[in-house]
XYZ file of C-alpha atoms in Angstrom:
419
model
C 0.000 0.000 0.000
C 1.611 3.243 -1.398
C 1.036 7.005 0.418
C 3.153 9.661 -1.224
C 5.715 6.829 -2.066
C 5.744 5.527 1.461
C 3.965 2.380 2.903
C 1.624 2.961 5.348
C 3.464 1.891 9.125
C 1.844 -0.831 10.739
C 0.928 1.963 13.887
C -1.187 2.732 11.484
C -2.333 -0.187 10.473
C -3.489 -1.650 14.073
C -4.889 1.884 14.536
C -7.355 1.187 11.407
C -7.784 -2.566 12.695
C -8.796 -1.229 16.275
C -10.768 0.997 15.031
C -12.476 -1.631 12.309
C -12.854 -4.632 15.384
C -12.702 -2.850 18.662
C -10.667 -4.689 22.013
C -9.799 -7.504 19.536
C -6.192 -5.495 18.107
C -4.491 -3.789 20.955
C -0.857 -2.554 21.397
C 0.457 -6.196 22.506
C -0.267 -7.330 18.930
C 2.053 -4.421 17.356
C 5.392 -6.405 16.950
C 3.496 -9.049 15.525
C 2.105 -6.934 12.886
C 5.961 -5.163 12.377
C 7.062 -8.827 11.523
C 4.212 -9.294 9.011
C 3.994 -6.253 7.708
C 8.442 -6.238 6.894
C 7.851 -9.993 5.648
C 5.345 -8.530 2.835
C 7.545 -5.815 2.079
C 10.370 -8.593 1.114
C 7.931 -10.482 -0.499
C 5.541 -8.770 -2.124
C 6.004 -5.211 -1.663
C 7.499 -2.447 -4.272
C 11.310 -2.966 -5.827
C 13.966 -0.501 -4.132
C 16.239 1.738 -6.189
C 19.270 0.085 -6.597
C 22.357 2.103 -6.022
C 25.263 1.039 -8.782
C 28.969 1.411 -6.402
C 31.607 3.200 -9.075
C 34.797 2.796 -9.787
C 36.824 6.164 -9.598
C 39.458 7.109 -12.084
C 42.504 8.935 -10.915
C 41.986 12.723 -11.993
C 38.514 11.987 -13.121
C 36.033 14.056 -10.988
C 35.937 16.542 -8.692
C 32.921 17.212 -6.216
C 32.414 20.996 -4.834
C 29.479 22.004 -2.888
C 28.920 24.982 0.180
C 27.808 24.502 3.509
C 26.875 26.709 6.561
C 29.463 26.834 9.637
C 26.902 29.175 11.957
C 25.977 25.682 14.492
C 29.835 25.844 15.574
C 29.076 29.592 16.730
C 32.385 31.230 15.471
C 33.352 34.688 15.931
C 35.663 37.149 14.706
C 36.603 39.981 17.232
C 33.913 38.827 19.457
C 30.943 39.637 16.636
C 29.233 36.372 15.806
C 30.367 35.342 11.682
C 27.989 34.416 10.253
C 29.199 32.310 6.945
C 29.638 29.390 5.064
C 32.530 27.340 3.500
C 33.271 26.216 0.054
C 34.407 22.757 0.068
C 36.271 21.330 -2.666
C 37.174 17.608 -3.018
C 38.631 14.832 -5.221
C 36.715 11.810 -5.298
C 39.394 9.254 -5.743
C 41.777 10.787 -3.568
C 40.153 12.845 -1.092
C 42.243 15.686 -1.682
C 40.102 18.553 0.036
C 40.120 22.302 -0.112
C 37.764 24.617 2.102
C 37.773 28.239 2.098
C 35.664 30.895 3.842
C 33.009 32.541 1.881
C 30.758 35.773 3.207
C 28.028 36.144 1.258
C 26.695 32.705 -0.661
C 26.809 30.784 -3.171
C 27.762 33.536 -5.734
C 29.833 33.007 -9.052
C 32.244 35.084 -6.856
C 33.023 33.005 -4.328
C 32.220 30.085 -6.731
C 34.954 31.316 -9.398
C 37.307 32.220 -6.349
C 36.980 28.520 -4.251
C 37.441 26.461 -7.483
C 40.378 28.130 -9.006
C 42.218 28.940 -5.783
C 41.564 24.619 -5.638
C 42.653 24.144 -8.471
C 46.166 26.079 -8.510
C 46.650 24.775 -4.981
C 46.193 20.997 -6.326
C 48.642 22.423 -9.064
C 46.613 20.796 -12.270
C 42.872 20.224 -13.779
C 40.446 17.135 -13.769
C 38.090 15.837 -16.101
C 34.820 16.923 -14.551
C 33.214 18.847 -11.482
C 29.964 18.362 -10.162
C 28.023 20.222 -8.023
C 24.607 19.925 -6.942
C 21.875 22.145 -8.204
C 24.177 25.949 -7.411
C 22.219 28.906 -8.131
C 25.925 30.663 -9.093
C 26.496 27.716 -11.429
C 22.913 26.895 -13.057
C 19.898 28.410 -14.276
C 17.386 26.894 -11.604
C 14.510 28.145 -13.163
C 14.484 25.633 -16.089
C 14.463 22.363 -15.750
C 16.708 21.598 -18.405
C 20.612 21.689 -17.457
C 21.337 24.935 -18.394
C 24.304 26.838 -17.328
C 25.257 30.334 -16.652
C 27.043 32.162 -18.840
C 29.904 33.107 -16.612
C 30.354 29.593 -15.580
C 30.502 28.439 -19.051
C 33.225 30.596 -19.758
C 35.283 29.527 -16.140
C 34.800 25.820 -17.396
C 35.520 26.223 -20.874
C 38.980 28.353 -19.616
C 40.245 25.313 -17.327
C 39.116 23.077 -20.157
C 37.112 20.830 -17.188
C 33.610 19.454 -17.802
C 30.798 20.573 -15.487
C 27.916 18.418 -14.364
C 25.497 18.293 -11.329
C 23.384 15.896 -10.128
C 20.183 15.413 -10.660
C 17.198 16.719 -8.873
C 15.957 14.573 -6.100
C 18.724 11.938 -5.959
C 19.873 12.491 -2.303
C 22.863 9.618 -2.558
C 24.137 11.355 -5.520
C 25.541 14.081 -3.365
C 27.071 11.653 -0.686
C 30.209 11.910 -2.003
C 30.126 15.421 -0.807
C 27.784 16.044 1.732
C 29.027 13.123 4.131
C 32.910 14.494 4.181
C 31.063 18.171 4.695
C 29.460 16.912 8.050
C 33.062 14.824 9.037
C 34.654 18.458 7.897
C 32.351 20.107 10.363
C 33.487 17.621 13.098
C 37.282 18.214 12.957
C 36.744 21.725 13.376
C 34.565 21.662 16.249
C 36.754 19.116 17.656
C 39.592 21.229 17.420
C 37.892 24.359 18.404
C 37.276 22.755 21.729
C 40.983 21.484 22.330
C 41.707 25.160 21.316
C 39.305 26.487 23.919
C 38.332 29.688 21.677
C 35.802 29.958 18.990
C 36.949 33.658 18.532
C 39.144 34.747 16.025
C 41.255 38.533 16.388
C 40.367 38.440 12.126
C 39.636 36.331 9.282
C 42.502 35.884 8.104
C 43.203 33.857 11.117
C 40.215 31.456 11.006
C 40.799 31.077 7.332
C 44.796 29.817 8.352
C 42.972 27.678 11.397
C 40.796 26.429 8.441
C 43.628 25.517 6.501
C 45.550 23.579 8.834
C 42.660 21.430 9.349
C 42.625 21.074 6.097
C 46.427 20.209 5.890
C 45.667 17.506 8.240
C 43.242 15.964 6.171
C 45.388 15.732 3.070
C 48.042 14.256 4.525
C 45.864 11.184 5.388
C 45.329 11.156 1.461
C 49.348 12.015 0.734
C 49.624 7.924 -1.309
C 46.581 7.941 -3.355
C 46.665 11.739 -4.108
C 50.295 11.067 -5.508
C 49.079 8.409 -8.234
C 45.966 11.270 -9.288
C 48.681 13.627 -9.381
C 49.892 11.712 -12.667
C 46.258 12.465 -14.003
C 45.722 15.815 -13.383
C 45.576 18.170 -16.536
C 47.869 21.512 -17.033
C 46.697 24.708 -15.254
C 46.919 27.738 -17.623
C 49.558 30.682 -17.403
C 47.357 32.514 -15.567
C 43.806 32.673 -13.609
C 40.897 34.348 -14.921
C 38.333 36.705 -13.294
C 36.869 35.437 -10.049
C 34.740 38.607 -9.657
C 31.650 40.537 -11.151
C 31.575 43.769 -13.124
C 29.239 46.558 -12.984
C 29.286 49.843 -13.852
C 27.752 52.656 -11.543
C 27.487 56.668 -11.200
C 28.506 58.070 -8.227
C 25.091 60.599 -7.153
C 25.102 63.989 -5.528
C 25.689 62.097 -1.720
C 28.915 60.857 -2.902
C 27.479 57.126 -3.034
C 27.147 53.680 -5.305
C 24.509 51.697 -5.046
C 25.667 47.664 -5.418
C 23.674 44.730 -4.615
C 21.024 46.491 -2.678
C 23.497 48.163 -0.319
C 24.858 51.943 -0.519
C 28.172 52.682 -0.390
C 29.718 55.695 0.438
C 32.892 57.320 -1.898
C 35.321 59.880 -1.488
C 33.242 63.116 -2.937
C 35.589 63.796 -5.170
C 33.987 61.641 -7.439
C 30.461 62.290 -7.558
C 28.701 62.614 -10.774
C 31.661 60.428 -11.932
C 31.281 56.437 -13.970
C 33.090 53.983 -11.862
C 33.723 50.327 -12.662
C 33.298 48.153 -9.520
C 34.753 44.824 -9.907
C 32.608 42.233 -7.342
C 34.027 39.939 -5.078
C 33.096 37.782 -2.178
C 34.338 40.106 0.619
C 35.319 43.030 -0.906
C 34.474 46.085 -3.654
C 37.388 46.953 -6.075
C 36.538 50.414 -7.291
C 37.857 51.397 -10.737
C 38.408 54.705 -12.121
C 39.410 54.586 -16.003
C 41.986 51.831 -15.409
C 43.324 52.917 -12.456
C 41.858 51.404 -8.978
C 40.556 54.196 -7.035
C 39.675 52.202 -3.771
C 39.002 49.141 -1.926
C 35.499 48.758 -0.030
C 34.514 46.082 2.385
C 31.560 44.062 1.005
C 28.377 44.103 2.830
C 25.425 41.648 1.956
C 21.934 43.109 2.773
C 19.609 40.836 4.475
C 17.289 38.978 1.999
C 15.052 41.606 0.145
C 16.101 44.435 2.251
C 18.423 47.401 1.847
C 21.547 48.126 3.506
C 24.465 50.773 4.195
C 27.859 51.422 4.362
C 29.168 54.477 5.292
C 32.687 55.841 6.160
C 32.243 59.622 6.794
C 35.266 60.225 6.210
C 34.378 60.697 2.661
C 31.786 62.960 3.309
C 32.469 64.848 7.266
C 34.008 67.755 5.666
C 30.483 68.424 3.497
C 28.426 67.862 6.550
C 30.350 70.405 8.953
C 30.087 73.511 6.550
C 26.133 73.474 6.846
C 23.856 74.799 9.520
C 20.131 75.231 10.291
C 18.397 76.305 12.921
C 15.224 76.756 13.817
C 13.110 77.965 16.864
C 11.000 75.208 18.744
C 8.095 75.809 20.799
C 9.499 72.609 22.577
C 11.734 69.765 21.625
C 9.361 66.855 20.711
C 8.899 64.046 17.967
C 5.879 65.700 16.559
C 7.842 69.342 16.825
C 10.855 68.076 14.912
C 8.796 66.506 12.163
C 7.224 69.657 11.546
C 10.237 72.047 11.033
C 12.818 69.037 9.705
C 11.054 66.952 7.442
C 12.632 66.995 4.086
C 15.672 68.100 5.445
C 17.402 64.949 5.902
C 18.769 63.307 2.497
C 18.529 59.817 2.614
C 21.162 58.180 3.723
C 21.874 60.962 6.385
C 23.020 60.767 10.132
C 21.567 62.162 12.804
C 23.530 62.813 15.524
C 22.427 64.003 19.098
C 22.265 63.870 22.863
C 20.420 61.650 24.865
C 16.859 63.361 24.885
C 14.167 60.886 23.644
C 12.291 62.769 21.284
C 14.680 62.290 18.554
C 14.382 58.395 18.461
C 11.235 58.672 17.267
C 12.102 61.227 14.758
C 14.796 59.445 13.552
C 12.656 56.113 12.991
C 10.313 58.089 10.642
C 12.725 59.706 8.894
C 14.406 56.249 8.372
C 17.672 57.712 9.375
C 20.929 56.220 11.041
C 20.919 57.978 14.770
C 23.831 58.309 17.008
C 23.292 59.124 20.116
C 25.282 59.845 22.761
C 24.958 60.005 26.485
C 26.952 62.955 27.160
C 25.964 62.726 31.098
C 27.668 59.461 31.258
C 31.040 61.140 29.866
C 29.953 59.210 26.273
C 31.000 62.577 23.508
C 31.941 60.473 20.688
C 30.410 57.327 18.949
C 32.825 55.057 16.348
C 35.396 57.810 17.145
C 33.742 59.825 14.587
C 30.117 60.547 15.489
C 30.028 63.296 18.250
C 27.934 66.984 18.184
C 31.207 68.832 19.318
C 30.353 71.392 16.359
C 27.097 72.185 17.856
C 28.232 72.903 21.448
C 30.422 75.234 20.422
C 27.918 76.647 18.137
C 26.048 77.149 20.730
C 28.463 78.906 22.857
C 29.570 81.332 20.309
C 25.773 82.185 20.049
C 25.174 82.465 23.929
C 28.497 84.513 23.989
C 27.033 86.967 21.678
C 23.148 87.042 22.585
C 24.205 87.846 26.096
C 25.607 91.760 25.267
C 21.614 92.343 24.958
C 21.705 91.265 28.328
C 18.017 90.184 27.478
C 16.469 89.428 23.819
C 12.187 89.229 23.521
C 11.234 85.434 21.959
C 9.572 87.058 19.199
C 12.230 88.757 18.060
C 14.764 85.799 18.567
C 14.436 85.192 14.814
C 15.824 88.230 13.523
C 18.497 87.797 16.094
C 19.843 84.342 14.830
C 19.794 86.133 11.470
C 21.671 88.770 12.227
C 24.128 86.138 14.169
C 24.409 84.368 10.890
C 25.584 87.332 8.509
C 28.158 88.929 10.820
């Protein structure tokens, strides 16, 4: 008896018997049922797929695949890392190459695991598989279709790429076994190192590696005879990034991948080519590189930021408003600063709560700072130094009236202004 392509249990079964002859089929009668149900099965029931063992050529295939590290809680400078690792292997050796990736299972990091694999193994193989990548294939066909940029990385190694096919669990087991024994061996060794944090990633990626190093020395023999088999690398490696073209606007930033970057304003209204990789933004003016930006993924379908105001702290100290307020409150600063703030923007201020909720519908970055508590600057950047002593040139001055009317305080910060 078939249900979605599984039998029904025999639970089942003496549950539809009770209820069909009540007090006659009760639990004692369940292992009895387990024997005759498992003697049908072998009997009568449905043929199994049969899986065909293979014999693997030296230098033949090569399996690749990713797989997330966040269960063994790693962090870099105490901020939990939240990532994944490529994981390259060699099916008749079990040569094996991991490397850290930031983002996903982009042609960036897929371009950057399997050629910094290959030139470490120092030669090519027939064929890599991989299971169904969204970096490698088109998903939504159902015909093997591959990207265009992957194409051209397996036509450049001269290497034949397949996947497996949809469904066929076992067919990744040559992969997705030694990812969970990977997994193991560093958690093992995380423990006997008594850390999970990491001052950078440079330094998990070496940790990583000497794992790794471990691993392949296990495989030294039968890696030496695929050696032999291994094709020629070429002279050089080919692009492991993305390219794409963007304008810088009037806030000195590039959009990329649904996050905003800030760039030195020096640019703006300038064409710069951004080359894409996994954990960083190569910024290209002309030919020259201009500057180096730390990637940042935005979370799912949302937007996100990056800002460094250094690029843009010298615009934002040579403007000033100011405006008179009946009282300092969310609905008050709505009313006389709305439309004032670029996206984008910071707002800075003290501790008083009204601007929180300002700063949430303006869909701003705030930085506040508890001055009280002795906290002037945020980031060692963020701080409303400027203001205080705005303030105090303006108290400085207002006081030779020894006494100014409210109504007229106006003209007075007008006249302040244009002296």
């Amino acid at each position: 008896m078939g249900l979605i392509g599984v039998y029904i249990q025999p639970i089942t079964l003496l549950d539809k018997l009770d209820e069909l002859f009540p007090g006659i089929y009760d639990q004692s009668k369940l292992r009895t049922l387990q024997r005759r149900v498992n003697k049908w099965l072998a009997t009568e029931g449905p043929d199994k797929e049969v899986i065909f063992r293979q014999t693997h050529e030296p230098g033949a295939m090569a399996l690749c695949d990713y797989t997330w590290m966040n269960a063994l809680e790693i962090t870099i400078a105490n901020q939990l890392f939240t990532h994944k690792l490529f994981h390259y292997r060699l099916i008749y050796s079990s040569w094996t190459y991991a490397q850290v990736v930031l983002g996903g299972e982009s042609f960036a990091s897929l371009s950057s695991g399997l050629q910094s694999a290959f030139w470490r193994r120092g030669g090519v193989l027939k064929e890599i598989r991989t299971n169904s990548l969204s970096a490698a294939f088109n998903n939504h066909y159902e015909q093997q279709v591959y990207t265009e940029r992957y194409q051209k990385l397996c036509k450049f190694y001269q290497v034949q790429a397949s996947r497996n096919n949809r469904g066929v669990a076992h067919e990744n087991g040559g992969i997705e076994s030694p990812n969970g024994h990977l997994k193991n061996k560093i958690d093992q060794q995380l423990r006997l190192r008594g850390s999970r944090n990491f001052d950078t990633m440079d330094d998990y990626q070496s940790f990583i590696e000497s794992i790794v190093a471990k691993i392949n020395r296990q495989a030294k023999s039968r890696f030496a005879q695929e050696r032999e088999a291994l094709g020629e690398l070429p002279k050089r490696k080919t692009h492991d990034y993305s390219e794409l073209y963007v304008k810088v606007t009037s806030s000195s930033t590039i959009n990329v991948k649904r996050v905003t970057y800030t760039v030195p304003s020096r640019l703006i209204g300038t064409q710069l080519l951004v080359h894409i990789h996994d954990d960083k933004l190569d910024v290209f003016h002309g030919h020259q590189l201009t500057l180096s930006l730390k990637r940042v993924y935005a979370p799912k379908s949302l937007r996100s930021r990056s800002v460094d105001y250094r690029h843009i702290v010298h615009s934002l100290a040579k403007n000033t408003y100011e405006a008179i307020l009946p009282n300092v409150t969310t609905a008050t600063l709505h009313q006389e600063l709305n439309g004032r703030l670029v996206k984008d923007s910071v707002l800075c201020t003290d501790g008083f709560r009204a601007y929180i909720g300002f700063a949430r519908q303006q869909d701003v970055i705030h930085k506040r700072l508890a001055v009280p508590a002795g906290v002037k600057t945020i980031e060692r950047v963020f701080h409303i130094q400027n203001v205080n002593a705005y303030h105090s040139r303006l108290k400085g001055w207002i006081n030779r009236f020894h006494g100014v009317a409210t109504k007229y305080l106006d003209h007075y910060l007008g006249w302040f202004r244009q002296r």
